[in-house]
XYZ file of N, CA and C in Angstrom:
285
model
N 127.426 114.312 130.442
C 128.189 114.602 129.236
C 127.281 114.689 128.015
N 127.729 115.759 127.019
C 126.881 115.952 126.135
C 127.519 114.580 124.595
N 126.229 114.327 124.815
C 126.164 113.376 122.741
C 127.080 113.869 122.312
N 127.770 112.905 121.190
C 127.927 113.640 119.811
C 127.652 113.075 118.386
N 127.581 113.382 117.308
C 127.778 112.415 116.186
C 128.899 112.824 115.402
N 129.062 112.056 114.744
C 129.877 112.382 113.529
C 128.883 112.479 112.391
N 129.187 112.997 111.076
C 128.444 112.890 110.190
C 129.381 112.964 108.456
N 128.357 112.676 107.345
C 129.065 113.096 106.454
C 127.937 113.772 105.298
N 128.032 114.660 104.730
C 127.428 116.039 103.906
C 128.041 115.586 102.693
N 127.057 115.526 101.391
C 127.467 115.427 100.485
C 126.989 116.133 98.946
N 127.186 116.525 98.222
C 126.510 117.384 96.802
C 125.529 116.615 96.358
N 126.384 114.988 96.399
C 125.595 114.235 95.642
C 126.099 112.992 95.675
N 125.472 111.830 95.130
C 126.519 110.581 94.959
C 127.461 110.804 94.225
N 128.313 110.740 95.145
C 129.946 110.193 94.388
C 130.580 111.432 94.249
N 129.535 112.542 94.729
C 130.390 114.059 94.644
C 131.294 114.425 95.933
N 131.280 115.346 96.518
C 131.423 115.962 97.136
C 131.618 115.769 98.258
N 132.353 115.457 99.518
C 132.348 115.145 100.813
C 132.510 115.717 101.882
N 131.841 116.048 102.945
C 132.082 116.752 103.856
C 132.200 115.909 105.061
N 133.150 115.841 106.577
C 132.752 114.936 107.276
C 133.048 116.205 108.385
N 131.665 116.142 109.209
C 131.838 117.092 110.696
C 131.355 116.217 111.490
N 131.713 116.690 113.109
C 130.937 116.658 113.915
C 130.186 117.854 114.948
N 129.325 117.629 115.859
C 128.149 118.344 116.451
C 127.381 117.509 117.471
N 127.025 118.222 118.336
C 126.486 117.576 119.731
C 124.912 117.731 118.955
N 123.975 118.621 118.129
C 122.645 118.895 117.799
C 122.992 118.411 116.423
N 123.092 117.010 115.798
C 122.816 116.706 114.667
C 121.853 117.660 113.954
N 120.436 117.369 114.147
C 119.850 117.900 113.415
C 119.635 119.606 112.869
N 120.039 120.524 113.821
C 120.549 121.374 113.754
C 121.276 121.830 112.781
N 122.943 121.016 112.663
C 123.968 121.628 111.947
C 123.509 120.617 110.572
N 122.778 119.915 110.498
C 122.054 119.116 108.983
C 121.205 120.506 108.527
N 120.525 120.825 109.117
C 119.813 122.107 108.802
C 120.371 123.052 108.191
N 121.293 123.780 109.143
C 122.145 124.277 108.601
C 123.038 124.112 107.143
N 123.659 123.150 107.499
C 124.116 123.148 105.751
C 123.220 122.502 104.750
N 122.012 122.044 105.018
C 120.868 122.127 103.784
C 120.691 123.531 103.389
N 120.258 124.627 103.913
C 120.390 125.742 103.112
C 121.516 126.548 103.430
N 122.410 126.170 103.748
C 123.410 126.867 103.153
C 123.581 128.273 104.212
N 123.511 128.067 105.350
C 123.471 128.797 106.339
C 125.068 128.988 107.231
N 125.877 128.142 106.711
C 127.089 128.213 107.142
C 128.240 128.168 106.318
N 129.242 129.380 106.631
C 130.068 130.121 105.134
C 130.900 128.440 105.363
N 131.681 128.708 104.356
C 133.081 127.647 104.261
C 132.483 126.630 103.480
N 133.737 125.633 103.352
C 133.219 124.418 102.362
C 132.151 123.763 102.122
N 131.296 123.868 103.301
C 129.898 123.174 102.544
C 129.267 123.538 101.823
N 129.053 125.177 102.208
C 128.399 125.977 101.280
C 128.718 126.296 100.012
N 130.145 126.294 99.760
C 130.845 126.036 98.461
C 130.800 125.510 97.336
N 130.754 123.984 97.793
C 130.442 123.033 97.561
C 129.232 121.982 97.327
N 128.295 122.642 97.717
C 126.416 122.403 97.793
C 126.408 121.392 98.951
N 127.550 120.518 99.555
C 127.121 119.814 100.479
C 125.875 119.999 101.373
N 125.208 119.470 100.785
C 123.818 119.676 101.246
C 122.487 118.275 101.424
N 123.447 116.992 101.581
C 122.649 116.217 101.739
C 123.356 115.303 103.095
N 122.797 114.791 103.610
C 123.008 113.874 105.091
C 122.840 112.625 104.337
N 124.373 111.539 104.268
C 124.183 110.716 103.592
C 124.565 109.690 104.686
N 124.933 110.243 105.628
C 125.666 109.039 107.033
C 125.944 109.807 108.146
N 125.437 109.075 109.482
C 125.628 109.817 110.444
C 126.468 108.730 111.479
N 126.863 108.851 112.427
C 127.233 107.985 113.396
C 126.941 108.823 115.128
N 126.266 108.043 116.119
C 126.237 108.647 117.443
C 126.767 108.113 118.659
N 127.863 108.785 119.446
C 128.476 108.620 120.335
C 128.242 109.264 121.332
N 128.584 108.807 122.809
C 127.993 108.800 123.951
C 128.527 110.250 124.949
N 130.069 110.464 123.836
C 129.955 111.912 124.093
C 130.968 113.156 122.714
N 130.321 114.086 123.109
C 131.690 114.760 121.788
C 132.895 114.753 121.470
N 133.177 113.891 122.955
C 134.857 114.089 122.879
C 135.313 112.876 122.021
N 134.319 111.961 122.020
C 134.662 110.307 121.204
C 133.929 110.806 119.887
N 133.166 111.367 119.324
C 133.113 111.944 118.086
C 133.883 112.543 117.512
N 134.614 113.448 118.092
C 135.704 114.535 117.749
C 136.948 113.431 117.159
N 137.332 112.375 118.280
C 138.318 111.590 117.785
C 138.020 110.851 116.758
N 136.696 110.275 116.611
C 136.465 109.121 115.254
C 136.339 110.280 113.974
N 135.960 111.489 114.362
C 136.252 111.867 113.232
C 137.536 112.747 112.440
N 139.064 113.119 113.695
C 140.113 113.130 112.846
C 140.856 111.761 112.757
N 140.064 110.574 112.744
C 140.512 109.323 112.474
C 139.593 109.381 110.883
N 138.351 109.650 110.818
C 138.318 109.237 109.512
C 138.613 110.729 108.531
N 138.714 111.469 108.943
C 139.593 112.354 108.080
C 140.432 112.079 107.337
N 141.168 111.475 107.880
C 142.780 110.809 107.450
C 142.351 109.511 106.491
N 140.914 108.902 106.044
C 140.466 107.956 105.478
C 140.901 108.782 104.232
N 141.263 107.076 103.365
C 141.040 107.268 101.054
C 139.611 107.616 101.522
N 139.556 108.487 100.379
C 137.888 108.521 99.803
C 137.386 107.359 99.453
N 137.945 106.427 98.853
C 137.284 104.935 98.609
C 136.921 104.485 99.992
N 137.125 104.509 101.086
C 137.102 104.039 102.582
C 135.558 104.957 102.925
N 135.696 106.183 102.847
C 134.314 106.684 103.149
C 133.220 106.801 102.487
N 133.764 106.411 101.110
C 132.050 106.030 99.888
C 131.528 104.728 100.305
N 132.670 103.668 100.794
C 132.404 102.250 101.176
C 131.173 102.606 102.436
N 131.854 103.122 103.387
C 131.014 103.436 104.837
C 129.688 103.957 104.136
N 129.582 104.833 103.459
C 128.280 105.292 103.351
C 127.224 103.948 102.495
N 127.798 103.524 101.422
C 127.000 102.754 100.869
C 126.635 101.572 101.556
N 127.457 101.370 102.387
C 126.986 99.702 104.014
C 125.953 100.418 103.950
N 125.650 101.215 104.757
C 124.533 101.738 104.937
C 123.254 102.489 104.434
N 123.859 102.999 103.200
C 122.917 104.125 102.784
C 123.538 104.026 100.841
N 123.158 103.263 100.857
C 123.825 102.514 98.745
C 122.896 103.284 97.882
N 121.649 104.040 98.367
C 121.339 104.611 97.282
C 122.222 106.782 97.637
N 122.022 106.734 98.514
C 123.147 107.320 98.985
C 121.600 108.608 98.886
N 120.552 108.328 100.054
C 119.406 109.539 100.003
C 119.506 110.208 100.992
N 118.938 111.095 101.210
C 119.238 112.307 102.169
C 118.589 111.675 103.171
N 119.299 111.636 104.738
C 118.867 111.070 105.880
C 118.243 112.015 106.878
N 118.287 113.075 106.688
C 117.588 114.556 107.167
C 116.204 114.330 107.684
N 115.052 113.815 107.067
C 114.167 113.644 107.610
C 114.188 112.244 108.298
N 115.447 111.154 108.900
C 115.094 110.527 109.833
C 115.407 111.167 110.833
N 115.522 111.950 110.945
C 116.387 112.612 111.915
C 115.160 112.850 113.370
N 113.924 113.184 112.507
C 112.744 113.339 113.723
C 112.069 112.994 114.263
């Protein structure tokens, strides 16, 4: 079974939110850093990797993430800052 993560894309602190998932993290991070894929990210500059999460397959990514879809925005600024409080682009841990 293939990986998956969840992730979340953002303009900036406290801007903008994007939450996908993808079996090639680093890939679709790529991707919406320049802006290589039409629709809301690109819209929106979502263009920074501020939180990722990895699961053992896509199908349990897919679900945690129309579970946090349905999250307040206060619920997913919280998640990111546990982890990532200055809120910097995680793109280059990626390798």
């Amino acid at each position: 079974m293939k990986p998956g993560y969840i992730y979340i894309m953002a303009s900036r602190r406290n801007g903008t939110l994007y939450i996908g998932v993808t079996s090639d993290l680093l890939a679709r991070a790529h991707q919406h850093r320049n802006k290589l894929i039409e629709g809301f990210t690109k819209e929106y500059s979502c263009t920074l990797l501020v939180w990722f999460e990895g699961h053992g397959d896509i199908e349990a990514a897919r679900a945690r993430e129309r579970q946090m879809k349905k999250w307040k925005r206060a619920w997913k600024i919280e998640l990111i800052e546990r982890e990532n409080p200055q809120w910097k682009d995680l793109y280059d841990t990626l390798f």
